[in-house]
XYZ file of C-alpha atoms in Angstrom:
767
model
C 82.705 153.043 34.551
C 83.486 156.496 33.168
C 82.232 158.042 36.416
C 84.653 155.917 38.463
C 87.482 156.891 36.116
C 86.754 160.584 36.612
C 86.617 160.215 40.418
C 89.918 158.360 40.329
C 91.372 161.162 38.211
C 90.297 163.899 40.664
C 91.518 161.947 43.692
C 94.981 161.023 42.400
C 95.958 163.782 39.955
C 99.291 164.334 41.663
C 100.299 160.676 41.210
C 99.549 160.301 37.493
C 102.290 159.242 35.097
C 102.285 158.638 31.320
C 100.804 155.169 31.717
C 97.809 156.449 33.712
C 97.121 159.318 31.296
C 97.340 156.920 28.347
C 94.837 154.650 30.083
C 92.398 157.532 30.560
C 92.685 158.589 26.921
C 92.282 155.009 25.645
C 89.206 154.327 27.807
C 87.429 157.432 26.453
C 88.679 157.389 22.850
C 85.632 155.729 21.279
C 82.703 156.489 23.590
C 83.757 159.963 24.780
C 86.245 161.227 22.174
C 86.029 164.873 23.220
C 86.834 163.849 26.805
C 89.861 161.927 25.519
C 91.148 165.073 23.798
C 90.566 167.064 26.985
C 92.612 164.530 28.987
C 95.467 164.875 26.508
C 95.362 168.690 26.873
C 95.530 168.353 30.685
C 98.296 165.801 30.360
C 100.354 168.393 28.487
C 99.456 171.078 31.027
C 100.922 168.886 33.808
C 104.097 168.369 31.759
C 103.608 164.615 31.594
C 105.588 163.289 28.597
C 103.752 161.501 25.742
C 105.013 158.336 24.123
C 104.210 156.132 21.147
C 101.302 154.545 23.070
C 99.567 157.907 23.584
C 98.892 158.807 19.983
C 97.158 155.736 18.548
C 94.426 156.133 21.189
C 94.326 159.899 20.711
C 93.968 159.521 16.930
C 91.184 157.000 17.484
C 89.331 159.806 19.306
C 89.961 162.173 16.366
C 88.562 159.517 13.991
C 85.459 159.115 16.170
C 84.887 162.891 16.101
C 85.505 162.995 12.321
C 87.057 166.445 12.670
C 90.064 167.458 10.600
C 91.529 170.214 12.809
C 92.390 168.090 15.893
C 93.776 165.403 13.556
C 96.080 167.945 11.938
C 97.162 169.202 15.373
C 98.004 165.686 16.579
C 99.881 165.049 13.322
C 101.962 168.187 13.903
C 102.666 167.092 17.474
C 103.749 163.638 16.277
C 106.109 165.172 13.738
C 107.655 167.488 16.335
C 108.312 164.546 18.673
C 109.750 162.434 15.854
C 107.066 159.756 16.268
C 105.410 160.167 12.847
C 107.330 157.138 11.571
C 106.021 154.876 14.356
C 104.010 152.223 12.540
C 101.171 152.138 15.123
C 100.800 155.937 15.198
C 101.112 156.230 11.408
C 98.447 153.571 10.832
C 96.136 155.366 13.281
C 96.826 158.653 11.494
C 95.927 157.124 8.103
C 92.684 155.813 9.599
C 91.843 159.181 11.207
C 92.377 161.156 8.003
C 90.232 158.670 6.100
C 87.355 158.970 8.574
C 87.644 162.753 8.466
C 86.979 162.611 4.723
C 90.515 163.289 3.499
C 91.775 160.233 1.633
C 94.537 162.325 0.011
C 96.103 163.151 3.394
C 95.770 159.518 4.418
C 97.634 158.372 1.291
C 100.323 161.007 1.857
C 100.972 159.775 5.410
C 101.045 156.155 4.179
C 103.534 156.956 1.399
C 105.872 158.630 3.925
C 105.971 155.567 6.192
C 109.339 153.740 6.210
C 109.148 150.653 3.995
C 109.879 148.272 6.840
C 107.116 149.659 9.071
C 104.238 148.968 6.655
C 102.114 145.994 7.690
C 98.633 144.638 6.994
C 97.129 147.060 9.545
C 98.565 150.047 7.668
C 97.403 148.724 4.307
C 93.925 148.037 5.677
C 93.739 151.584 7.071
C 94.635 152.983 3.633
C 92.117 150.756 1.839
C 89.426 151.782 4.342
C 90.312 155.468 3.829
C 89.879 155.146 0.068
C 86.737 153.055 0.463
C 84.926 155.374 2.866
C 85.571 158.328 0.551
C 84.276 156.664 -2.605
C 87.712 156.152 -4.208
C 86.922 152.660 -5.525
C 89.736 152.363 -8.076
C 92.347 153.534 -5.576
C 91.071 151.087 -2.936
C 91.480 148.127 -5.297
C 94.902 149.315 -6.485
C 96.046 149.547 -2.860
C 94.726 146.045 -2.194
C 96.629 144.735 -5.221
C 99.859 146.401 -4.065
C 99.374 145.069 -0.542
C 99.367 141.460 -1.709
C 102.766 141.857 -3.370
C 104.576 143.837 -0.645
C 106.591 142.508 2.275
C 105.973 143.516 5.859
C 108.201 145.029 8.532
C 109.363 141.587 9.659
C 110.282 140.436 6.143
C 107.236 138.191 5.751
C 104.911 138.409 2.769
C 102.375 141.154 3.428
C 99.452 139.338 1.841
C 97.699 138.311 5.007
C 94.225 139.195 3.833
C 91.872 139.669 6.781
C 88.202 140.370 7.379
C 88.766 144.114 7.791
C 90.567 144.641 4.463
C 88.033 142.543 2.556
C 85.193 144.326 4.319
C 86.677 147.670 3.247
C 86.743 146.531 -0.388
C 83.149 145.325 -0.177
C 82.119 148.723 1.251
C 83.942 150.473 -1.617
C 81.883 148.488 -4.135
C 78.670 149.417 -2.299
C 79.589 153.115 -2.461
C 80.444 152.931 -6.157
C 77.427 150.836 -7.242
C 77.077 150.025 -10.956
C 77.853 146.917 -12.988
C 81.634 147.367 -12.744
C 81.434 147.544 -8.948
C 79.193 144.484 -8.937
C 81.836 142.583 -10.895
C 84.517 143.683 -8.441
C 82.298 142.914 -5.475
C 81.680 139.401 -6.782
C 85.459 138.947 -7.109
C 85.912 140.016 -3.466
C 83.158 137.566 -2.533
C 85.277 134.874 -4.180
C 88.240 135.865 -2.002
C 86.011 135.718 1.078
C 85.150 132.128 0.248
C 88.758 131.331 -0.658
C 90.135 132.586 2.651
C 87.387 130.930 4.682
C 85.576 134.047 5.917
C 82.198 132.941 4.548
C 80.602 132.539 7.968
C 81.692 135.963 9.281
C 78.544 137.883 10.259
C 80.152 141.316 9.827
C 81.524 140.521 6.392
C 78.304 138.779 5.371
C 76.311 141.879 6.337
C 78.640 144.072 4.276
C 78.182 141.822 1.255
C 74.384 141.816 1.604
C 74.517 145.617 1.538
C 76.948 145.624 -1.403
C 74.833 143.333 -3.574
C 71.716 145.354 -2.729
C 73.423 148.643 -3.597
C 74.568 147.137 -6.913
C 70.942 146.066 -7.617
C 71.660 142.324 -7.397
C 68.899 141.291 -4.993
C 69.503 137.621 -5.755
C 73.132 137.925 -4.656
C 72.099 139.694 -1.450
C 69.588 136.926 -0.709
C 72.163 134.170 -1.299
C 74.724 135.784 1.017
C 72.073 136.294 3.706
C 71.042 132.645 3.481
C 74.714 131.684 3.830
C 74.896 133.293 7.276
C 73.897 130.678 9.879
C 70.503 131.495 11.433
C 71.937 131.751 14.939
C 74.595 134.229 13.737
C 72.224 136.617 11.964
C 72.012 139.848 13.907
C 69.766 142.895 13.513
C 72.202 144.402 10.976
C 71.855 141.287 8.781
C 68.075 141.607 8.680
C 68.156 145.399 8.259
C 70.538 145.116 5.300
C 68.247 142.645 3.523
C 65.036 144.577 4.257
C 66.613 147.853 3.074
C 67.990 146.074 -0.008
C 64.563 144.841 -1.046
C 63.079 148.309 -0.551
C 65.906 149.986 -2.474
C 65.294 147.697 -5.440
C 61.525 148.114 -5.586
C 60.567 144.861 -3.876
C 58.585 146.274 -0.981
C 56.432 143.158 -0.523
C 59.524 140.968 -0.041
C 60.850 143.533 2.426
C 57.687 143.257 4.517
C 57.721 139.458 4.352
C 61.369 139.489 5.457
C 60.421 141.640 8.431
C 57.749 139.132 9.411
C 60.362 136.339 9.242
C 62.730 138.433 11.326
C 60.344 138.708 14.276
C 58.835 135.211 14.035
C 61.765 132.786 13.733
C 61.207 131.239 17.166
C 64.267 131.209 19.408
C 66.287 132.844 16.605
C 63.935 135.840 16.339
C 65.775 139.164 16.341
C 64.442 142.245 18.100
C 64.012 145.113 15.596
C 65.723 148.404 16.336
C 65.337 151.990 15.172
C 66.965 151.264 11.796
C 64.549 148.366 11.235
C 61.560 150.593 11.945
C 62.752 153.213 9.464
C 63.377 150.546 6.781
C 59.924 149.075 7.472
C 58.259 152.470 7.052
C 60.081 153.072 3.773
C 58.990 149.658 2.494
C 55.373 150.372 3.320
C 55.633 153.805 1.687
C 56.863 152.152 -1.518
C 53.981 149.685 -1.387
C 51.387 152.461 -1.027
C 48.847 150.246 0.754
C 46.576 151.972 3.304
C 45.800 148.760 5.242
C 49.474 147.839 5.564
C 50.399 151.365 6.646
C 47.783 151.204 9.420
C 49.171 147.847 10.599
C 52.755 149.150 10.593
C 51.766 152.284 12.519
C 49.931 150.193 15.097
C 52.928 147.856 15.413
C 55.318 150.752 16.055
C 52.937 152.343 18.553
C 52.661 149.108 20.548
C 56.216 147.696 20.258
C 58.404 150.758 19.713
C 56.401 153.560 21.255
C 59.572 155.022 22.785
C 60.584 156.241 19.319
C 57.326 158.160 19.022
C 57.298 159.388 22.603
C 60.897 160.574 22.247
C 59.774 162.458 19.123
C 62.537 160.990 16.983
C 62.483 163.325 13.951
C 63.830 160.711 11.526
C 61.258 158.092 12.536
C 58.377 160.582 12.540
C 59.432 161.858 9.121
C 59.457 158.307 7.747
C 56.042 157.748 9.375
C 54.411 160.835 7.836
C 56.037 160.042 4.479
C 54.505 156.562 4.602
C 50.997 157.871 5.305
C 51.313 160.607 2.673
C 52.410 158.165 -0.026
C 49.631 155.791 0.990
C 47.089 158.573 0.431
C 46.336 159.511 4.052
C 47.409 163.153 3.841
C 45.306 164.222 6.844
C 47.116 161.831 9.210
C 50.466 162.720 7.636
C 49.808 166.415 8.332
C 48.750 165.628 11.892
C 52.069 163.836 12.486
C 53.965 166.666 10.763
C 52.375 169.332 12.949
C 53.395 167.384 16.057
C 57.083 167.087 15.108
C 59.330 169.283 17.215
C 62.487 170.662 15.647
C 61.458 169.907 12.056
C 64.459 169.608 9.763
C 64.584 170.125 5.990
C 63.916 166.414 5.372
C 60.691 166.580 7.392
C 59.453 169.680 5.551
C 60.414 168.188 2.185
C 58.561 164.923 2.928
C 55.302 166.729 3.712
C 55.599 169.056 0.696
C 56.283 166.041 -1.557
C 53.290 164.262 -0.017
C 50.975 167.103 -0.976
C 52.440 167.363 -4.490
C 52.235 163.624 -5.187
C 48.794 163.475 -3.564
C 47.360 165.936 -6.113
C 47.230 168.804 -3.615
C 49.628 171.248 -5.292
C 48.036 174.293 -3.649
C 48.799 172.874 -0.197
C 52.360 172.060 -1.279
C 52.974 175.699 -2.261
C 51.289 176.984 0.883
C 53.488 174.777 3.070
C 56.594 175.872 1.173
C 55.779 179.520 1.941
C 55.342 178.558 5.603
C 58.721 176.800 5.522
C 60.394 179.956 4.200
C 58.728 182.081 6.875
C 59.764 179.781 9.721
C 63.238 179.464 8.195
C 63.631 183.226 8.593
C 62.760 183.121 12.303
C 65.514 183.654 14.825
C 67.067 180.393 16.019
C 65.486 178.257 13.292
C 67.850 177.011 10.578
C 65.706 175.363 7.936
C 66.591 176.066 4.329
C 64.998 174.337 1.345
C 67.372 172.066 -0.548
C 67.292 170.551 -4.036
C 64.858 167.811 -2.949
C 62.438 170.384 -1.517
C 62.577 172.516 -4.616
C 61.953 169.610 -7.003
C 58.608 168.963 -5.267
C 57.689 172.651 -5.193
C 58.516 173.036 -8.881
C 56.408 169.961 -9.662
C 53.497 171.527 -7.732
C 53.766 174.683 -9.835
C 53.879 172.554 -12.969
C 50.649 170.804 -11.954
C 48.851 174.085 -11.352
C 50.340 176.037 -14.230
C 50.852 178.821 -11.686
C 53.084 181.249 -13.597
C 53.472 183.855 -10.849
C 54.506 181.270 -8.264
C 56.756 179.645 -10.864
C 58.534 182.946 -11.484
C 59.115 183.486 -7.751
C 60.453 179.951 -7.286
C 62.775 180.352 -10.257
C 64.163 183.561 -8.733
C 64.617 181.761 -5.412
C 66.520 178.917 -7.123
C 68.830 181.437 -8.822
C 69.377 183.429 -5.612
C 70.333 180.308 -3.635
C 72.420 178.779 -6.415
C 70.189 175.710 -6.579
C 69.511 176.364 -10.273
C 72.992 174.941 -10.961
C 71.775 171.525 -9.860
C 71.008 169.449 -12.985
C 67.779 168.094 -11.466
C 66.541 171.579 -10.585
C 67.431 173.027 -13.989
C 65.569 170.217 -15.769
C 62.554 170.660 -13.486
C 62.590 174.434 -14.116
C 62.426 173.850 -17.877
C 59.440 171.559 -17.404
C 57.782 174.048 -15.019
C 58.182 177.024 -17.360
C 56.745 175.000 -20.221
C 53.766 173.738 -18.212
C 53.053 177.269 -16.994
C 52.755 178.352 -20.632
C 56.051 180.257 -20.778
C 57.969 178.226 -23.348
C 60.340 181.127 -24.100
C 61.423 181.213 -20.473
C 62.011 177.460 -20.567
C 64.197 177.876 -23.648
C 66.175 180.574 -21.857
C 66.806 178.311 -18.846
C 68.000 175.551 -21.168
C 70.263 177.822 -23.219
C 71.875 179.250 -20.065
C 72.773 175.821 -18.693
C 76.487 174.956 -18.760
C 77.431 172.080 -21.022
C 78.763 170.296 -17.927
C 75.377 170.664 -16.224
C 73.262 169.426 -19.112
C 72.213 165.808 -18.875
C 69.958 163.522 -20.876
C 67.190 164.570 -18.438
C 67.681 168.244 -19.374
C 67.473 167.480 -23.090
C 64.405 165.281 -22.575
C 62.691 168.053 -20.563
C 63.299 170.618 -23.307
C 62.149 168.243 -26.055
C 58.996 167.455 -24.055
C 58.413 171.172 -23.459
C 58.498 171.922 -27.187
C 56.180 168.978 -27.772
C 53.359 170.053 -25.463
C 53.420 173.498 -27.091
C 52.981 171.951 -30.530
C 56.518 172.751 -31.689
C 57.203 169.312 -33.149
C 59.856 170.463 -35.628
C 61.795 172.256 -32.878
C 61.605 169.108 -30.766
C 63.067 167.032 -33.609
C 65.844 169.578 -34.133
C 66.731 169.363 -30.435
C 66.644 165.580 -30.577
C 69.089 165.628 -33.509
C 71.326 168.165 -31.743
C 71.316 166.042 -28.621
C 72.461 162.931 -30.458
C 75.114 164.864 -32.382
C 76.429 166.205 -29.071
C 77.098 162.685 -27.830
C 74.146 162.374 -25.460
C 72.519 158.954 -25.653
C 68.703 159.192 -25.428
C 66.883 157.107 -22.847
C 63.314 155.825 -22.625
C 61.992 159.194 -21.386
C 63.662 161.023 -24.283
C 61.890 158.823 -26.792
C 58.540 159.298 -25.061
C 59.086 163.080 -25.271
C 60.025 163.121 -28.951
C 57.257 160.697 -29.977
C 54.675 162.794 -28.115
C 56.012 165.920 -29.833
C 55.560 164.276 -33.243
C 52.044 163.181 -32.255
C 50.958 166.695 -31.233
C 52.340 168.170 -34.464
C 51.063 165.442 -36.804
C 54.590 164.470 -37.924
C 53.746 160.858 -38.687
C 56.709 159.763 -40.818
C 59.245 161.487 -38.553
C 57.664 159.887 -35.501
C 57.755 156.417 -37.047
C 61.411 156.950 -37.952
C 62.236 157.914 -34.350
C 60.383 154.878 -33.040
C 62.355 152.558 -35.329
C 65.656 154.177 -34.292
C 65.184 153.026 -30.692
C 66.138 149.440 -31.408
C 68.125 150.062 -34.580
C 70.511 152.712 -33.191
C 70.516 152.023 -29.442
C 69.318 148.448 -28.995
C 66.475 149.741 -26.828
C 63.295 147.652 -26.760
C 60.142 149.842 -26.851
C 57.942 149.669 -23.750
C 54.179 149.926 -23.521
C 54.465 153.723 -23.184
C 56.408 153.984 -26.440
C 53.832 151.864 -28.246
C 51.077 154.051 -26.748
C 52.812 157.130 -28.207
C 53.060 155.440 -31.609
C 49.374 154.446 -31.530
C 48.454 158.001 -30.519
C 50.601 159.394 -33.354
C 48.912 157.184 -35.952
C 45.442 157.543 -34.454
C 45.442 161.357 -34.361
C 46.487 161.399 -38.012
C 43.564 159.105 -38.920
C 45.605 155.945 -39.596
C 43.299 153.900 -37.379
C 43.791 150.518 -39.039
C 47.572 150.899 -38.887
C 47.339 151.870 -35.228
C 45.156 148.834 -34.546
C 47.651 146.554 -36.316
C 50.484 147.949 -34.203
C 48.647 146.836 -31.057
C 47.795 143.403 -32.469
C 51.335 142.656 -33.670
C 53.564 144.187 -30.992
C 55.667 141.795 -28.833
C 54.193 142.921 -25.501
C 50.672 142.642 -24.165
C 48.547 145.739 -24.719
C 47.463 147.490 -21.533
C 44.640 149.917 -20.771
C 46.644 152.963 -21.882
C 47.283 151.513 -25.326
C 43.656 150.619 -26.016
C 42.634 153.969 -24.530
C 44.826 155.821 -27.062
C 43.134 153.957 -29.895
C 39.658 154.620 -28.466
C 40.439 158.353 -28.275
C 41.444 158.243 -31.942
C 38.213 156.429 -32.833
C 36.265 159.179 -31.045
C 38.249 161.902 -32.813
C 37.561 160.460 -36.250
C 34.066 159.085 -35.535
C 34.926 155.426 -36.201
C 32.260 153.727 -34.070
C 32.842 150.288 -35.608
C 36.451 150.053 -34.467
C 35.539 151.911 -31.276
C 33.163 149.098 -30.280
C 35.912 146.495 -30.822
C 38.256 148.547 -28.660
C 35.509 148.946 -26.023
C 35.311 145.163 -25.553
C 39.078 144.965 -25.042
C 38.977 147.771 -22.506
C 36.086 146.241 -20.554
C 37.960 142.909 -20.407
C 40.905 144.719 -18.798
C 38.990 147.068 -16.522
C 35.204 147.132 -16.391
C 35.321 150.153 -14.052
C 37.250 152.449 -16.382
C 35.125 155.603 -16.129
C 37.057 157.690 -18.635
C 36.719 155.132 -21.388
C 32.963 154.723 -20.772
C 32.543 158.479 -21.101
C 34.703 158.623 -24.225
C 32.611 155.937 -25.905
C 29.365 157.695 -24.913
C 30.695 160.938 -26.429
C 31.601 159.093 -29.628
C 28.041 157.729 -29.901
C 26.691 161.205 -29.192
C 28.782 162.715 -32.001
C 27.419 160.042 -34.359
C 23.842 160.724 -33.274
C 23.379 157.196 -31.865
C 21.275 158.321 -28.931
C 20.113 154.848 -27.887
C 23.738 153.852 -27.387
C 24.397 157.083 -25.496
C 21.554 156.281 -23.105
C 22.796 152.686 -22.745
C 26.323 153.821 -21.810
C 25.034 156.359 -19.280
C 22.711 153.783 -17.716
C 25.645 151.391 -17.378
C 27.662 154.111 -15.656
C 24.871 154.825 -13.161
C 24.156 151.131 -12.560
C 27.789 150.398 -11.743
C 28.035 153.418 -9.456
C 30.801 154.975 -11.556
C 31.107 158.737 -11.833
C 33.038 160.554 -14.502
C 35.853 162.880 -13.478
C 34.398 166.405 -13.391
C 36.025 169.047 -15.562
C 37.986 171.560 -13.505
C 39.842 174.706 -14.571
C 42.382 176.761 -12.620
C 43.386 180.389 -13.004
C 46.058 182.211 -11.019
C 45.323 185.736 -9.832
C 48.007 187.362 -7.680
C 49.245 184.785 -5.173
C 46.039 182.759 -5.257
C 44.942 179.943 -7.546
C 41.155 179.800 -8.150
C 39.376 176.686 -9.392
C 36.086 176.360 -11.280
C 33.875 173.447 -12.271
C 31.119 173.360 -14.872
C 28.093 175.454 -13.765
C 30.033 176.283 -10.595
C 28.356 178.857 -8.314
C 30.503 178.329 -5.228
C 32.674 181.375 -5.880
C 31.615 184.398 -3.767
C 31.475 186.536 -6.936
C 29.635 183.953 -9.047
C 26.795 186.341 -9.899
C 29.236 188.818 -11.383
C 31.103 186.015 -13.195
C 27.938 184.751 -14.884
C 26.972 188.297 -15.825
C 30.418 188.848 -17.375
C 30.130 185.553 -19.285
C 26.685 186.459 -20.644
C 28.057 189.782 -21.865
C 31.044 188.048 -23.433
C 28.741 185.591 -25.227
C 26.770 188.456 -26.695
C 29.903 190.229 -27.931
C 31.160 187.014 -29.527
C 27.837 186.332 -31.279
C 27.626 189.858 -32.653
C 31.232 190.125 -33.760
C 31.798 186.688 -35.208
C 28.315 185.267 -35.726
C 29.426 182.443 -33.496
C 28.171 178.984 -34.461
C 28.907 176.051 -32.162
C 31.232 173.518 -33.747
C 29.492 170.315 -32.777
C 29.470 168.453 -36.066
C 26.066 167.009 -35.099
C 23.213 166.527 -37.556
C 20.432 167.416 -35.147
C 17.617 169.923 -34.862
C 18.140 173.531 -33.814
C 16.477 172.963 -30.469
C 18.993 170.282 -29.551
C 21.865 172.528 -30.648
C 20.540 175.252 -28.371
C 20.500 172.796 -25.493
C 24.071 171.765 -26.191
C 25.158 175.408 -26.341
C 23.572 175.991 -22.970
C 25.440 173.070 -21.405
C 28.798 174.103 -22.882
C 28.182 177.746 -22.070
C 29.062 177.249 -18.429
C 32.016 174.898 -18.847
C 34.759 175.469 -16.307
C 37.243 177.174 -18.653
C 34.610 179.730 -19.743
C 33.907 180.644 -16.123
C 37.643 181.002 -15.537
C 37.988 183.303 -18.570
C 35.130 185.497 -17.325
C 36.671 185.711 -13.842
C 40.041 186.614 -15.343
C 38.475 189.470 -17.323
C 36.727 190.769 -14.205
C 39.997 190.867 -12.289
C 41.764 192.597 -15.182
C 39.030 195.262 -15.371
C 39.257 195.703 -11.604
C 42.954 196.546 -11.801
C 43.085 198.184 -15.229
C 43.063 201.730 -13.804
C 46.781 201.455 -13.011
C 47.685 200.973 -16.694
C 45.701 201.485 -19.875
C 47.722 198.729 -21.568
C 47.128 196.157 -18.853
C 44.122 194.655 -20.611
C 46.253 193.572 -23.596
C 49.511 192.899 -21.759
C 49.872 189.638 -19.833
C 48.006 186.643 -21.294
C 45.166 184.993 -19.404
C 46.487 181.546 -18.419
C 44.113 178.690 -17.633
C 44.834 175.065 -16.722
C 42.214 172.353 -17.281
C 42.358 168.781 -15.964
C 40.583 167.280 -19.029
C 40.863 167.619 -22.793
C 39.236 170.857 -23.941
C 36.053 170.119 -25.906
C 35.654 171.189 -29.522
C 32.932 173.697 -28.690
C 35.009 175.492 -26.056
C 38.054 175.386 -28.341
C 36.166 177.182 -31.130
C 34.621 179.601 -28.625
C 37.988 180.533 -27.094
C 39.470 181.264 -30.523
C 36.721 183.819 -31.094
C 37.077 185.272 -27.583
C 40.784 185.949 -28.198
C 39.815 188.043 -31.251
C 36.986 189.898 -29.525
C 38.956 190.916 -26.407
C 42.221 191.418 -28.354
C 44.177 189.388 -25.830
C 46.128 186.127 -25.808
C 44.551 183.205 -23.961
C 46.778 180.275 -22.993
C 44.903 177.107 -22.094
C 46.684 173.991 -20.904
C 44.479 170.903 -21.075
C 45.271 167.284 -20.217
C 47.178 166.810 -23.487
C 48.914 170.008 -24.525
C 48.958 173.822 -24.641
C 46.676 175.972 -26.776
C 47.812 179.543 -27.476
C 44.765 181.481 -28.709
C 45.634 184.695 -30.577
C 43.494 186.849 -32.874
C 40.974 184.083 -33.549
C 43.493 181.292 -34.146
C 45.014 178.519 -32.014
C 48.634 177.353 -32.065
C 47.485 173.728 -32.384
C 46.023 174.409 -35.818
C 42.881 172.600 -34.608
C 44.960 169.403 -34.378
C 44.762 168.102 -30.818
């Protein structure tokens, strides 16, 4: 059709008048807006006069392009011709400004319209302009004014139509929240009142609105109210996306199955459906379902994959990554042409969430390198950086953390509240609590959020600074910030690590008393841990028995850890039965119980637990320690000889052992009442634990580079991250090592940080 129009234009250019030019502009306004603007330019070049029918179509083209400059130029032209007061042109101008993202300009044009020229079309354009730009209050005020005004012909201007109501519904979806839900429900009432309940377009908008406002039941009811034969692909997409958005991935997948299997009323999925389906499966995290979805797309919508649609491929790799298939996700990622920042961020997040932080950092470096190539415009954004920061936090990689912090400052991303909070957490988990405090103190008051405060409180907690954490918590509340569930988890954990029992109990009670917040299982787990570490085992047990929610594995696990710490085998056996009833394959708890029996010298029970582990095919999680040297992170496991310099590492460790024995007359802190031969065997096993190998390797690397500075050996601390709780033997050993080598050792285990200095640990042997 457009081709015929162009041929007609070239063949009869000398015979065109205003009517013909207007026709050309109108025919191209929506589908080919740039062509419509070009026709208007040529119309002016041929001195063909414009009229009041030219500009509504021309402004429709400006709205389709969503560009402010041509809209301003057309507005100026309208004003010069004296047509700005024309009600059709003015309404089109209001609509164009709104779609260009300038609701203020739209309102200004509307306010300058002569009173008699304002009609329902003009009001609807204004409401839509406010709605599309997130101005919810203004949209509803305009709607209220519209219903009381009179139109250009003297009639009451309260002729509510589908478009104006749809604009209000969209405004509520943009605003979200309980207030918007209340308003959206009121608009729904008007829809029913004015008889628009069966409108597919309006019904789709309301499904989206209820979903955005987290009322899945409302979305479902509206969807069911749309007759089956009138449901289109948008109806189904809105419901599927709504379920996914609200954490109901299984219902989303079931809805998709209904969509494609409703007989003659089945609706053919489109690109949007596929993307929503992939997101649903990603939320579900099921490998089998992800394989089925991938196969379905390959067979029914292969054109999306063949065409290398970046958005679809990104959703596909994100699904596989979140379902644990990182190899396939990387294969898809490598095949994507023209990767954008979303694609890079999805793969980096996949590695971070899939416990591959080293790969996440490596891919981030690759992203920066490719982003610096000529012709490639890929810059990390806040989402990218959150994942990268989390990867550093997992590894405790201080050097990488420092570089990423500098990058965030250089790009201005550190001003983002999410990034600032993540930086605090990263600094703390990399052992640099002072740096974390500096980041927090330099945040603007306007940037600080409850997340920032919670991050700083949690940071103090894992470094054993319980009193500082409580001071921050008090300062936060005084400053008018209302704590949330995460805040309370942070402050309760801080009290637990510092042994502040009474303060922790007071904080726990303040949840419901001061904020009407019901404690969750995680809060009860923190309370049990607090009491258990301090030796109040019976009180901790009573908390579990009397709390209003059912105890889960984490709660019983906290109590079992306390039983192990204090050698209470009797209660430990009771807890063991509860744990086995919840999860008979819980490896960590089997190992913890075996260790408790070992500490008590109950060797028959130790053998029984280990036999049960072998019989069931369960394997305990191996201890692993990480140390960062330069730009590389090295990992070690107990008795690990895979490192190319393992011979030198073991030699260094033997020498270190000898120095420790001579200087401190080192005696292993086992607490066991056994013969010397058995103690010697235990020493031998602990001697090559992963953190000891990491310490030896760190000393080798320091000696290797110590020629550049005589003070290097006592300058930067040796930082080690361990995936499990550090054992008592290695804890005592590391205290003595810090005295012998005259150097600080910072060890982060699964629970907290230990700062070893001059033969002492910051935890005060309370961990």
